[in-house]
């Protein structure tokens, strides 16, 4: 799975996926994107299929991708991923990458610093990549 998005000029943060007993899901991150995520088309890749919903996400990703609300519907209720990456595109330009590593941390890369600033406030312990 490609994980080197630094070449596209994105800045990023990393933070623990677990905050106490609370696991930060992909669905939660999608909601936290707010209006920024609404016009994004997503393609999701998995190193490990952990749920039948992952198969559907992979199928849609192989086609034209899916909008945020479709991806959100496939990740709720609670879906914990293991080694997955969701790439968000706006007008065919990569604008956002959400990478989950081994159910232990999230890396978020974005072209819009406001997205990262908001996530830094919401997730203590976030560090710049």
XYZ file of N, CA and C in Angstrom:
387
model
N 0.848 -1.170 0.000
C 0.000 0.000 0.000
C 0.896 1.237 0.000
N 0.697 2.162 -0.930
C 1.537 3.354 -0.952
C 1.260 4.232 0.263
N 2.333 4.623 0.911
C 2.149 5.458 2.099
C 3.038 6.677 2.070
N 3.734 6.919 0.975
C 4.613 8.077 0.897
C 3.910 9.199 0.157
N 3.191 10.020 0.900
C 2.444 11.116 0.281
C 3.148 12.444 0.465
N 4.325 12.456 1.067
C 5.034 13.706 1.298
C 5.354 14.415 -0.015
N 5.525 13.663 -1.088
C 5.893 14.241 -2.375
C 4.812 15.153 -2.943
N 3.577 15.010 -2.502
C 2.498 15.838 -3.033
C 2.324 17.128 -2.237
N 3.278 17.455 -1.385
C 3.261 18.718 -0.669
C 2.301 18.803 0.497
N 1.955 17.696 1.069
C 1.045 17.703 2.209
C 1.828 17.801 3.510
N 1.196 18.422 4.494
C 1.711 18.384 5.855
C 0.918 17.321 6.587
N 1.463 16.848 7.705
C 0.758 15.787 8.398
C 0.988 15.756 9.893
N 0.122 14.979 10.527
C 0.231 14.715 11.961
C 0.052 13.225 12.190
N 0.468 12.785 13.346
C 0.238 11.415 13.782
C -0.264 11.471 15.221
N -1.148 10.541 15.569
C -1.653 10.490 16.941
C -2.105 9.070 17.247
N -2.137 8.724 18.543
C -2.563 7.378 18.941
C -4.019 7.127 18.554
N -4.288 5.917 18.099
C -5.658 5.535 17.761
C -6.479 5.266 19.013
N -5.806 4.991 20.101
C -6.500 4.720 21.359
C -6.310 5.892 22.306
N -7.415 6.378 22.840
C -7.417 7.414 23.877
C -8.134 6.802 25.068
N -7.335 6.248 25.980
C -7.910 5.462 27.069
C -8.535 4.216 26.474
N -9.816 3.994 26.741
C -10.522 2.828 26.193
C -11.251 3.158 24.902
N -11.125 4.396 24.440
C -11.814 4.838 23.221
C -10.901 4.688 22.003
N -11.383 3.948 21.012
C -10.659 3.799 19.748
C -11.202 4.820 18.753
N -10.312 5.584 18.135
C -10.695 6.557 17.116
C -10.888 5.796 15.802
N -12.130 5.740 15.339
C -12.454 5.006 14.116
C -12.321 5.897 12.889
N -12.294 5.277 11.729
C -12.316 6.029 10.472
C -13.589 6.862 10.394
N -14.700 6.310 10.843
C -15.964 7.053 10.834
C -15.837 8.327 11.664
N -15.213 8.240 12.820
C -15.033 9.421 13.660
C -14.188 10.473 12.951
N -13.112 10.038 12.308
C -12.269 10.993 11.581
C -13.043 11.660 10.442
N -13.849 10.884 9.742
C -14.644 11.455 8.645
C -15.589 12.534 9.164
N -16.201 12.285 10.300
C -17.102 13.279 10.899
C -16.307 14.511 11.323
N -15.129 14.314 11.886
C -14.288 15.423 12.350
C -13.832 16.320 11.200
N -13.830 15.809 9.972
C -13.430 16.625 8.825
C -14.423 17.741 8.541
N -15.641 17.556 8.996
C -16.663 18.576 8.782
C -16.895 18.849 7.312
N -17.107 20.105 6.989
C -17.448 20.471 5.610
C -16.298 20.221 4.643
N -15.050 20.180 5.132
C -13.922 19.912 4.241
C -14.078 18.566 3.549
N -14.618 17.590 4.247
C -14.713 16.244 3.693
C -15.915 15.988 2.801
N -16.841 16.919 2.742
C -18.085 16.647 2.020
C -17.922 16.473 0.510
N -17.011 17.193 -0.112
C -16.841 17.101 -1.562
C -15.658 16.233 -1.962
N -15.275 15.338 -1.082
C -14.114 14.477 -1.327
C -14.581 13.123 -1.851
N -13.843 12.598 -2.815
C -14.053 11.236 -3.306
C -12.949 10.361 -2.714
N -13.356 9.228 -2.155
C -12.429 8.376 -1.398
C -12.104 7.078 -2.120
N -10.858 6.679 -1.951
C -10.398 5.351 -2.348
C -9.679 4.767 -1.133
N -10.060 3.557 -0.753
C -9.519 2.939 0.457
C -8.776 1.672 0.077
N -7.610 1.495 0.677
C -6.788 0.302 0.469
C -6.556 -0.370 1.813
N -6.467 -1.679 1.780
C -6.286 -2.457 3.008
C -5.130 -3.426 2.849
N -4.337 -3.554 3.904
C -3.366 -4.636 3.962
C -4.029 -5.887 4.521
N -5.086 -5.680 5.305
C -5.780 -6.799 5.941
C -7.288 -6.522 5.938
N -8.050 -7.446 5.374
C -9.504 -7.336 5.369
C -10.005 -7.881 6.705
N -10.620 -7.013 7.517
C -11.027 -7.416 8.860
C -12.540 -7.519 9.025
N -13.292 -7.154 7.971
C -14.743 -7.089 8.082
C -15.310 -7.138 6.661
N -16.481 -7.727 6.465
C -17.073 -7.758 5.116
C -17.260 -6.368 4.502
N -17.419 -5.352 5.335
C -17.562 -3.992 4.802
C -16.302 -3.528 4.088
N -15.159 -4.075 4.468
C -13.903 -3.725 3.803
C -13.927 -4.185 2.347
N -14.544 -5.318 2.091
C -14.654 -5.834 0.724
C -15.441 -4.857 -0.135
N -16.539 -4.331 0.400
C -17.350 -3.367 -0.339
C -16.590 -2.058 -0.558
N -15.845 -1.603 0.442
C -15.044 -0.391 0.275
C -13.978 -0.589 -0.801
N -13.356 -1.746 -0.801
C -12.339 -2.040 -1.812
C -12.961 -2.095 -3.199
N -14.144 -2.675 -3.312
C -14.827 -2.752 -4.607
C -15.144 -1.351 -5.132
N -15.694 -0.520 -4.282
C -16.028 0.852 -4.700
C -14.776 1.651 -5.016
N -13.706 1.400 -4.287
C -12.449 2.111 -4.513
C -11.830 1.745 -5.857
N -12.055 0.514 -6.291
C -11.507 0.069 -7.573
C -12.219 0.742 -8.740
N -13.447 1.176 -8.504
C -14.191 1.892 -9.537
C -13.828 3.376 -9.447
N -14.800 4.222 -9.347
C -14.576 5.670 -9.327
C -14.360 6.212 -7.925
N -14.359 5.360 -6.922
C -14.267 5.823 -5.549
C -15.665 6.054 -4.997
N -15.744 6.656 -3.817
C -17.043 6.880 -3.175
C -17.023 8.221 -2.473
N -18.195 8.794 -2.297
C -18.275 10.063 -1.579
C -18.162 9.805 -0.081
N -18.021 10.877 0.669
C -17.805 10.771 2.111
C -18.967 10.101 2.820
N -20.183 10.441 2.448
C -21.336 9.846 3.127
C -21.427 8.340 2.875
N -21.061 7.890 1.679
C -21.045 6.453 1.392
C -19.978 5.766 2.235
N -18.778 6.350 2.274
C -17.710 5.775 3.088
C -18.111 5.754 4.557
N -18.718 6.823 5.011
C -19.171 6.875 6.402
C -20.181 5.768 6.684
N -21.102 5.529 5.761
C -22.108 4.480 5.966
C -21.469 3.093 6.026
N -20.337 2.914 5.355
C -19.656 1.617 5.361
C -18.737 1.430 6.568
N -18.481 2.501 7.299
C -17.566 2.391 8.446
C -18.289 2.474 9.781
N -19.599 2.683 9.758
C -20.374 2.702 10.994
C -21.343 1.526 10.984
N -21.741 0.934 12.062
C -21.210 1.256 13.382
C -19.765 0.787 13.505
N -19.219 0.940 14.667
C -17.817 0.684 15.005
C -17.113 -0.288 14.052
N -16.087 0.206 13.388
C -15.237 -0.626 12.540
C -13.795 -0.271 12.856
N -13.077 -1.215 13.433
C -11.666 -1.022 13.741
C -10.853 -1.625 12.615
N -10.006 -0.816 11.995
C -9.199 -1.275 10.863
C -7.804 -1.662 11.320
N -7.166 -2.487 10.499
C -5.774 -2.855 10.721
C -5.041 -2.558 9.422
N -4.142 -1.601 9.453
C -3.343 -1.229 8.286
C -4.220 -0.909 7.075
N -4.772 0.278 7.082
C -5.621 0.740 5.988
C -5.292 2.192 5.667
N -5.570 2.570 4.432
C -5.336 3.941 4.010
C -6.510 4.426 3.182
N -7.042 5.584 3.552
C -8.121 6.219 2.807
C -7.553 7.483 2.157
N -7.604 7.512 0.841
C -7.106 8.662 0.100
C -8.292 9.467 -0.389
N -8.271 10.769 -0.082
C -9.354 11.648 -0.462
C -8.944 12.571 -1.601
N -9.791 12.636 -2.621
C -9.515 13.426 -3.811
C -10.588 14.496 -4.002
N -10.159 15.678 -4.413
C -11.064 16.745 -4.809
C -10.675 17.134 -6.228
N -11.607 16.965 -7.146
C -11.336 17.248 -8.559
C -10.078 16.517 -9.029
N -9.964 15.249 -8.710
C -8.864 14.367 -9.100
C -7.509 14.736 -8.509
N -7.486 15.628 -7.534
C -6.248 15.983 -6.856
C -6.286 15.402 -5.445
N -5.217 14.705 -5.062
C -5.123 14.138 -3.717
C -5.032 15.275 -2.701
N -5.999 15.339 -1.780
C -6.045 16.433 -0.800
C -5.970 15.952 0.640
N -6.157 14.655 0.860
C -6.222 14.148 2.218
C -5.891 12.662 2.230
N -5.096 12.240 3.203
C -4.771 10.825 3.367
C -4.891 10.477 4.842
N -5.708 9.470 5.138
C -5.894 8.967 6.493
C -5.323 7.556 6.527
N -4.261 7.351 7.285
C -3.594 6.054 7.329
C -3.641 5.502 8.747
N -4.191 4.304 8.879
C -4.297 3.633 10.171
C -3.243 2.532 10.219
N -2.398 2.579 11.243
C -1.310 1.611 11.392
C -1.612 0.647 12.522
N -1.837 -0.604 12.179
C -1.917 -1.695 13.159
C -2.862 -1.405 14.324
N -3.958 -0.700 14.073
C -4.929 -0.350 15.116
C -4.301 0.418 16.271
N -3.145 1.044 16.041
C -2.492 1.740 17.152
C -2.292 3.225 16.908
N -2.222 3.659 15.663
C -2.033 5.088 15.410
C -2.636 5.491 14.072
N -2.901 6.776 13.963
C -3.389 7.382 12.727
C -2.376 8.414 12.258
N -2.086 8.396 10.964
C -1.368 9.484 10.316
C -2.383 10.186 9.436
N -2.406 11.500 9.522
C -3.308 12.297 8.694
C -2.459 13.305 7.944
N -2.579 13.288 6.633
C -1.891 14.259 5.785
C -2.954 15.028 5.021
N -2.745 16.341 4.928
C -3.749 17.175 4.262
C -3.081 18.367 3.589
N -3.711 18.848 2.539
C -3.239 20.070 1.883
C -3.729 21.298 2.628
N -4.761 21.148 3.437
C -5.354 22.257 4.174
C -4.935 22.174 5.635
N -4.131 23.125 6.067
C -3.621 23.137 7.442
C -4.742 23.220 8.473
N -5.878 23.781 8.117
C -6.995 23.899 9.068
C -7.486 22.526 9.509
N -7.455 21.561 8.608
C -7.856 20.194 8.961
C -6.932 19.663 10.050
N -5.646 19.840 9.860
C -4.672 19.340 10.830
C -4.780 20.078 12.159
N -4.981 21.384 12.108
C -5.111 22.178 13.341
C -6.299 21.701 14.164
N -7.413 21.455 13.496
C -8.600 20.983 14.205
C -8.349 19.621 14.849
N -7.705 18.720 14.114
C -7.431 17.389 14.663
C -6.419 17.453 15.809
N -5.457 18.364 15.741
C -4.509 18.531 16.856
C -5.247 18.898 18.142
N -6.239 19.776 18.031
C -7.010 20.186 19.213
C -7.855 19.035 19.745
N -8.394 18.216 18.870
C -9.301 17.143 19.290
C -8.571 15.913 19.828
N -7.332 15.716 19.377
C -6.595 14.510 19.777
C -5.280 14.891 20.440
N -5.296 14.978 21.774
C -4.060 15.292 22.503
C -2.985 14.259 22.168
N -1.797 14.701 22.107
C -0.692 13.793 21.775
C -0.368 13.775 20.296
N -1.111 14.530 19.479
C -0.812 14.599 18.048
C 0.530 15.284 17.846
N 1.322 14.726 16.954
C 2.651 15.265 16.653
C 2.771 15.454 15.154
N 3.565 16.442 14.759
C 3.801 16.665 13.337
C 4.622 15.515 12.750
N 4.324 15.193 11.513
C 5.096 14.171 10.808
C 6.327 14.808 10.188
